[in-house]
Amino acid sequence: MKKSNLILYGTILILGLVAPFIFPGFKLQISFLWILIVLAMTWDVQGGQMGYNTFGNILFFGVGMYLCASVQIGMFFPLAEWTEAGGEKTFVHTAPQYFQGIVFGLLLAGIIPAIIAGLIGYGILGLRGHYFAICTLGLGIAAGEIAGGIELIGAGQGMTTPPWPKNIGGTELRSQFFYYICFGLVIFTFLFLQWAYKTRFGLVLNAIRDNEDKAEAMGIYTMRYKIIGWMVSAFFVGIAGGLMGNMVGYIEPVEVAFAGPTFGVFMVLMAILGGKGTLWGPVIGATVFHLFKEGFWTFFLGWQYVALGVLIVVIVVFFPEGIMGWLREKYPEKFGEVVDEADRKAQVELK
Amino acid sequence: MKIKNIIITFISAIALVLSSASISLAKVVGDKIILGAAVSLTGKYSTNGEHTKNGYNFAVERINSMGGVKVGGKTYKFDIIYYDDESNSGRAAQLAERLIKQDGVQYMLGPYSSGLTKAIAPVTEENKIPMVEANGASRSLFTKGYKYLFAVLSAANQYLEVAIDLAVEKNGGNPVKIAMAFEQDAFSQDVRIGVVEAAKRTGSKIIIDDKLPKELNDMAATLAKVKATKPDVLVVSGHSKGALTAIRQIAEMKVDVKMLAMTHCDASKLAKQHGKNSEYALCAAQWHKSLSYKDEFFGDGMQYDKEFKAQFGYAPPYQAAESSAALLVWKDAFERANSLDKDKVRDALSKTEMQTFYGNIKFSPAGQNIAKPMVLFQVRCEGDKCENKVVAPTKWAAAKLVHPIPKWSER
């Protein structure tokens, strides 16, 4: 690893690890930032690297959220009685139960959405372009309406996740606990994608984006890669969902779980803002987005979405390729791209 | 690698911004007691969020101008930090945490709607921050053993129970056929539970039980069924949007039903927006200006109505009135506790027993107001001017219930 890389990763790691102690009041917000980064990076697997604009990743977010909470509760208590009003008063998780529940819950919140992604992907990843986008848009909306009708998980009433066990430290410990899991998840996701993009898998995804027919003609079984790509996204998004549910403490089918208009759109925006198709783009995009959003909320009360809208317009007009794309155009040599001055001039003259 | 440097600079800039955003413990600043509130200024509850905010502000101004809050021989004034929760429960929970952890708020006011209150309550409870809320009526809020939640309003399942009883009474004590449609949200589903219980109690039969989607814009399918099956009572609940949609489509499709019971008629300004089309709709409300409760700050309901109208340019719906009442409860609790300590104030809150212009307030151990009944009113028109008239309970009834509703062909 290069020295400058080492410094960069070291700085981020240390900052991430000590952040809860330097900014104790911002723990939850930084945890949300990690979740947003995971959402943006995994969206970029399809939207950026593979060229398939999906609006359906929110489906896995919600499924993960409900699964994790249901497992946490269902492992020890009858789920139906819990979701009936008053459940959390009657049934109290002991500390070991709580942690066992969350470990299994998060695992399943990753695995099951991945399987669902495989099954759905097999059915719809044959669609391309707008057709795929519209189809996935429907998935998220349908899931929200269906979840709102299932009594076992609280239907339209929503369900609460298990409260933090009483005798092991207060809310500070709780937010630290979730902070570090979120931080762990974002690091794991980043390293995994960094590795995956370097392998043949990453190259195939790019080939699909650039020319799927040609890739197929060269003998690549593109369908298999598309499905695996979506399963990878679903796995991480599902875990992020499970964590989100626990941090918010209350799962509502349309607003928290299958939150298409908020998180579903945010993940696309963040990736595009940062520069899709790059490793760092979604990370930077999510960070900028989150900071601006939180800032707007404080200073433009009631107008925050207008301000956000203006920001998006500015980005699209002035940085159509996102922040990373803009940097790449400005400093191509920093990205390891060799610019042949003579050739560039010749091209300009040709025009 | 300059690009890495840029990223490092970027990260350190963020760190600087965060650390410079000072974390002030703002529970009391100077002579101000700071209350925190996340209300819906945008999104589907923005109308009611606005009523909530106006109600809070109206009471804050009134209390401050009439001498403020006297604690320990010192006079304090109220101030509220607002955030916009965008009618989104995830956002609301996040903002509650932000108010408590970053802004140091120790006393909370509730948001608008049961769903958002449900999202915020676990946060305030975990942080042991007392919250007086005025707009979360869902019954499930009061069955979870929350110790720091106090609601000045009656629970959601009481909203339309009375209407069913009334229908049975008008039917000569015989069971009625009920058609109902409820939005998929915490509040409306609780209203539904109340109706189901009332139906069971009276032996009435539920012949249509539809769930309506959130963002309710169309309920033609339900109304078509109502036209075909001719129930005695049609019950609809889906916040303001649900009330408006229901009236619009009932008028369009000319659906004849003997009794139409709804929620949120005054919040949606039904009588004004739909005029004669909304006539005879029966509505459940937490409050009406003609009730005879009194307090020293707002006088009675009529006076509140007049002064609110003068300041905000519209008649106060009950959402505004109950929000104002929440502030009166806070003031009373602070003065009785004679302390700014949140736990002492919490204990004082639990012993609240007072009358406000909005109604009597006394909390059950679960934090529910058990001293105030619901009222039912009916939209009545004289010429082109339509108004809400209280029809039940009989103590305050200003008009007689019109039952059954005249057919569309005869109107």
Coordinates of N, CA, C and O in Angstrom, one line a residue, chain A residues 198-288:
Chain A
K198 N -11.6 -5.0 -8.0 CA -10.3 -5.2 -8.6 C -10.3 -6.6 -9.3 O -9.4 -6.9 -10.1
T199 N -11.3 -7.4 -8.9 CA -11.3 -8.8 -9.5 C -12.0 -8.8 -10.9 O -12.5 -7.7 -11.3
R200 N -12.0 -9.9 -11.5 CA -12.7 -10.1 -12.7 C -14.2 -9.7 -12.6 O -14.8 -9.1 -13.6
F201 N -14.7 -9.9 -11.4 CA -16.1 -9.6 -11.2 C -16.4 -8.1 -11.5 O -17.3 -7.7 -12.2
G202 N -15.5 -7.2 -11.0 CA -15.6 -5.8 -11.2 C -15.5 -5.5 -12.7 O -16.3 -4.7 -13.2
L203 N -14.6 -6.1 -13.4 CA -14.4 -5.9 -14.8 C -15.7 -6.3 -15.6 O -16.1 -5.6 -16.5
V204 N -16.2 -7.4 -15.2 CA -17.4 -7.9 -15.9 C -18.6 -6.8 -15.7 O -19.3 -6.5 -16.6
L205 N -18.7 -6.4 -14.5 CA -19.8 -5.4 -14.2 C -19.6 -4.2 -15.1 O -20.5 -3.7 -15.8
N206 N -18.3 -3.7 -15.3 CA -18.1 -2.5 -16.1 C -18.4 -2.9 -17.6 O -18.9 -2.1 -18.3
A207 N -18.0 -4.1 -18.0 CA -18.3 -4.5 -19.3 C -19.8 -4.5 -19.6 O -20.2 -4.1 -20.7
I208 N -20.6 -5.0 -18.6 CA -22.0 -4.9 -18.8 C -22.5 -3.5 -19.0 O -23.4 -3.2 -19.8
R209 N -22.0 -2.6 -18.2 CA -22.4 -1.2 -18.3 C -22.0 -0.7 -19.7 O -22.8 0.0 -20.3
D210 N -20.8 -1.0 -20.1 CA -20.3 -0.3 -21.4 C -21.0 -0.9 -22.6 O -21.4 -0.2 -23.5
N211 N -21.2 -2.2 -22.6 CA -21.9 -2.8 -23.8 C -22.2 -4.3 -23.4 O -21.4 -5.2 -23.5
E212 N -23.4 -4.4 -23.0 CA -23.8 -5.7 -22.5 C -23.8 -6.8 -23.6 O -23.4 -7.9 -23.4
D213 N -24.3 -6.4 -24.8 CA -24.4 -7.4 -25.9 C -23.0 -7.9 -26.2 O -22.8 -9.0 -26.5
K214 N -22.1 -6.9 -26.3 CA -20.7 -7.3 -26.6 C -20.1 -8.2 -25.6 O -19.5 -9.2 -25.9
A215 N -20.4 -7.9 -24.3 CA -19.9 -8.7 -23.2 C -20.5 -10.1 -23.4 O -19.7 -11.1 -23.2
E216 N -21.7 -10.2 -23.7 CA -22.3 -11.5 -23.9 C -21.7 -12.3 -25.1 O -21.4 -13.5 -25.0
A217 N -21.5 -11.5 -26.1 CA -20.9 -12.1 -27.3 C -19.5 -12.6 -27.0 O -19.1 -13.6 -27.7
M218 N -18.8 -12.0 -26.1 CA -17.5 -12.5 -25.7 C -17.5 -13.7 -24.8 O -16.5 -14.2 -24.4
G219 N -18.7 -14.2 -24.6 CA -18.8 -15.4 -23.8 C -19.0 -15.3 -22.3 O -18.9 -16.2 -21.6
I220 N -19.3 -14.0 -21.9 CA -19.5 -13.8 -20.5 C -21.0 -14.1 -20.2 O -21.9 -13.6 -20.9
Y221 N -21.3 -14.9 -19.2 CA -22.7 -15.2 -18.8 C -23.1 -14.0 -17.9 O -23.1 -14.1 -16.7
T222 N -23.6 -12.9 -18.6 CA -23.8 -11.7 -17.9 C -24.9 -11.8 -16.8 O -24.8 -11.2 -15.7
M223 N -25.9 -12.6 -17.1 CA -27.0 -12.7 -16.1 C -26.5 -13.1 -14.7 O -26.9 -12.6 -13.7
R224 N -25.6 -14.1 -14.7 CA -25.0 -14.6 -13.5 C -24.4 -13.5 -12.7 O -24.6 -13.3 -11.5
Y225 N -23.6 -12.7 -13.4 CA -22.9 -11.6 -12.7 C -23.8 -10.5 -12.2 O -23.7 -10.0 -11.1
K226 N -24.9 -10.3 -13.0 CA -25.8 -9.2 -12.6 C -26.5 -9.7 -11.3 O -26.7 -8.9 -10.4
I227 N -26.9 -11.0 -11.3 CA -27.6 -11.5 -10.1 C -26.7 -11.4 -8.9 O -27.1 -10.9 -7.8
I228 N -25.4 -11.9 -9.0 CA -24.5 -11.9 -7.9 C -24.3 -10.4 -7.4 O -24.3 -10.2 -6.2
G229 N -24.2 -9.5 -8.4 CA -24.0 -8.1 -8.0 C -25.1 -7.6 -7.1 O -24.9 -7.0 -6.1
W230 N -26.4 -8.0 -7.5 CA -27.5 -7.5 -6.8 C -27.6 -8.2 -5.4 O -28.0 -7.5 -4.4
M231 N -27.2 -9.4 -5.4 CA -27.2 -10.1 -4.1 C -26.2 -9.5 -3.1 O -26.5 -9.4 -1.9
V232 N -25.0 -9.1 -3.6 CA -24.1 -8.4 -2.8 C -24.7 -7.2 -2.2 O -24.6 -6.9 -1.0
S233 N -25.3 -6.4 -3.1 CA -25.9 -5.1 -2.6 C -26.9 -5.4 -1.5 O -27.0 -4.8 -0.4
A234 N -27.8 -6.4 -1.8 CA -28.9 -6.8 -0.9 C -28.4 -7.2 0.5 O -28.9 -6.8 1.5
F235 N -27.3 -7.9 0.5 CA -26.7 -8.4 1.7 C -26.3 -7.2 2.6 O -26.8 -7.1 3.8
F236 N -25.6 -6.2 2.1 CA -25.2 -5.1 2.9 C -26.3 -4.2 3.3 O -26.4 -3.7 4.4
V237 N -27.2 -4.0 2.3 CA -28.4 -3.1 2.5 C -29.2 -3.7 3.6 O -29.8 -3.0 4.5
G238 N -29.4 -5.0 3.6 CA -30.2 -5.7 4.6 C -29.7 -5.5 6.0 O -30.5 -5.1 6.9
I239 N -28.4 -5.6 6.1 CA -27.8 -5.4 7.4 C -28.0 -4.0 7.9 O -28.3 -3.7 9.0
A240 N -27.7 -3.1 6.9 CA -27.9 -1.6 7.2 C -29.3 -1.4 7.7 O -29.6 -0.7 8.7
G241 N -30.3 -2.0 7.1 CA -31.7 -1.9 7.5 C -31.9 -2.4 8.9 O -32.6 -1.7 9.7
G242 N -31.4 -3.6 9.2 CA -31.5 -4.1 10.5 C -31.0 -3.2 11.6 O -31.6 -3.0 12.6
L243 N -29.8 -2.5 11.3 CA -29.3 -1.6 12.2 C -30.1 -0.4 12.4 O -30.4 0.1 13.5
M244 N -30.6 0.1 11.2 CA -31.4 1.3 11.2 C -32.7 1.1 12.1 O -33.0 2.0 12.9
G245 N -33.3 0.0 11.9 CA -34.5 -0.3 12.7 C -34.2 -0.2 14.2 O -35.0 0.4 14.9
N246 N -33.1 -0.8 14.6 CA -32.8 -0.8 16.0 C -32.4 0.6 16.5 O -32.7 1.0 17.6
M247 N -31.8 1.4 15.6 CA -31.4 2.7 16.1 C -32.6 3.7 16.2 O -32.7 4.5 17.1
V248 N -33.5 3.5 15.2 CA -34.7 4.4 15.3 C -35.7 3.9 16.4 O -36.3 4.7 17.1
G249 N -35.7 2.6 16.6 CA -36.5 2.0 17.7 C -38.0 1.8 17.3 O -38.7 1.2 18.1
Y250 N -38.4 2.3 16.2 CA -39.8 2.1 15.8 C -39.8 1.9 14.3 O -39.3 2.7 13.5
I251 N -40.4 0.8 13.9 CA -40.5 0.5 12.5 C -41.9 0.8 11.9 O -42.9 0.2 12.4
E252 N -41.9 1.6 10.9 CA -43.2 2.0 10.3 C -43.0 1.5 8.8 O -42.0 1.8 8.2
P253 N -44.1 0.8 8.3 CA -43.8 0.2 7.0 C -43.4 1.2 5.9 O -42.5 0.8 5.1
V254 N -44.1 2.3 5.7 CA -43.8 3.1 4.6 C -42.7 4.2 4.9 O -41.9 4.6 4.0
E255 N -42.7 4.7 6.1 CA -41.8 5.8 6.4 C -40.4 5.4 6.9 O -39.4 6.1 6.6
V256 N -40.3 4.3 7.5 CA -39.0 3.9 8.1 C -38.4 2.7 7.3 O -37.3 2.7 6.8
A257 N -39.3 1.7 7.1 CA -38.7 0.5 6.4 C -38.6 0.6 4.9 O -37.5 0.7 4.4
F258 N -39.7 0.7 4.2 CA -39.7 0.8 2.8 C -39.8 2.2 2.4 O -40.7 2.7 1.7
A259 N -38.8 3.0 2.8 CA -38.9 4.5 2.7 C -38.4 4.9 1.3 O -37.4 5.6 1.2
G260 N -39.2 4.6 0.3 CA -38.8 4.9 -1.1 C -38.5 6.4 -1.2 O -37.5 6.8 -1.8
P261 N -39.5 7.3 -0.8 CA -39.3 8.7 -1.1 C -38.1 9.3 -0.3 O -37.6 10.4 -0.7
T262 N -37.7 8.7 0.8 CA -36.5 9.3 1.5 C -35.2 8.5 1.2 O -34.5 8.8 0.2
F263 N -35.0 7.4 1.9 CA -33.8 6.7 1.7 C -33.6 6.1 0.3 O -32.6 6.1 -0.3
G264 N -34.8 5.7 -0.3 CA -34.7 5.1 -1.6 C -34.2 6.1 -2.6 O -33.5 5.7 -3.6
V265 N -34.6 7.3 -2.5 CA -34.1 8.3 -3.4 C -32.7 8.9 -3.0 O -31.9 9.1 -3.8
F266 N -32.6 9.0 -1.7 CA -31.3 9.5 -1.2 C -30.1 8.7 -1.7 O -29.1 9.2 -2.1
M267 N -30.3 7.3 -1.7 CA -29.1 6.5 -2.1 C -28.7 6.8 -3.5 O -27.5 6.8 -3.8
V268 N -29.7 7.0 -4.4 CA -29.4 7.4 -5.8 C -28.7 8.7 -5.8 O -27.7 8.9 -6.5
L269 N -29.3 9.7 -5.2 CA -28.8 11.1 -5.2 C -27.3 11.1 -4.7 O -26.5 11.7 -5.3
M270 N -27.1 10.4 -3.6 CA -25.8 10.5 -3.0 C -24.7 9.9 -3.9 O -23.6 10.5 -4.1
A271 N -25.0 8.8 -4.6 CA -24.1 8.2 -5.5 C -23.8 9.1 -6.7 O -22.7 9.3 -7.1
I272 N -24.9 9.7 -7.2 CA -24.7 10.6 -8.3 C -24.0 11.9 -7.9 O -23.1 12.4 -8.7
L273 N -24.3 12.4 -6.7 CA -23.6 13.6 -6.2 C -22.1 13.4 -6.1 O -21.3 14.2 -6.5
G274 N -21.7 12.2 -5.6 CA -20.3 12.0 -5.4 C -19.6 11.5 -6.7 O -18.4 11.7 -6.8
G275 N -20.4 11.0 -7.6 CA -19.7 10.5 -8.8 C -20.0 9.0 -8.9 O -19.3 8.3 -8.2
K276 N -20.9 8.6 -9.8 CA -21.2 7.2 -9.8 C -20.1 6.4 -10.6 O -19.4 7.0 -11.4
G277 N -20.0 5.1 -10.3 CA -19.0 4.3 -10.9 C -17.6 4.5 -10.4 O -16.7 4.0 -11.0
T278 N -17.5 5.2 -9.3 CA -16.2 5.3 -8.6 C -16.3 4.7 -7.2 O -17.4 4.6 -6.7
L279 N -15.2 4.3 -6.6 CA -15.2 3.7 -5.3 C -15.5 4.8 -4.2 O -16.3 4.6 -3.3
W280 N -14.8 5.9 -4.4 CA -14.9 7.0 -3.4 C -16.1 7.9 -3.6 O -16.6 8.5 -2.7
G281 N -16.6 7.9 -4.8 CA -17.7 8.8 -5.1 C -18.9 8.7 -4.1 O -19.2 9.7 -3.5
P282 N -19.4 7.5 -4.0 CA -20.6 7.4 -3.1 C -20.2 7.8 -1.6 O -21.1 8.4 -0.9
V283 N -19.0 7.5 -1.2 CA -18.6 7.9 0.1 C -18.7 9.4 0.3 O -19.3 9.9 1.2
I284 N -18.0 10.1 -0.6 CA -18.0 11.5 -0.6 C -19.4 12.1 -0.7 O -19.8 13.0 0.0
G285 N -20.1 11.5 -1.7 CA -21.4 12.0 -2.0 C -22.3 11.9 -0.7 O -23.0 12.9 -0.4
A286 N -22.3 10.8 -0.1 CA -23.1 10.6 1.1 C -22.7 11.6 2.2 O -23.6 12.2 2.9
T287 N -21.4 11.8 2.4 CA -21.0 12.7 3.4 C -21.4 14.1 3.1 O -22.0 14.8 4.0
V288 N -21.2 14.6 1.9 CA -21.6 16.0 1.6 C -23.1 16.1 1.7 O -23.6 17.0 2.3

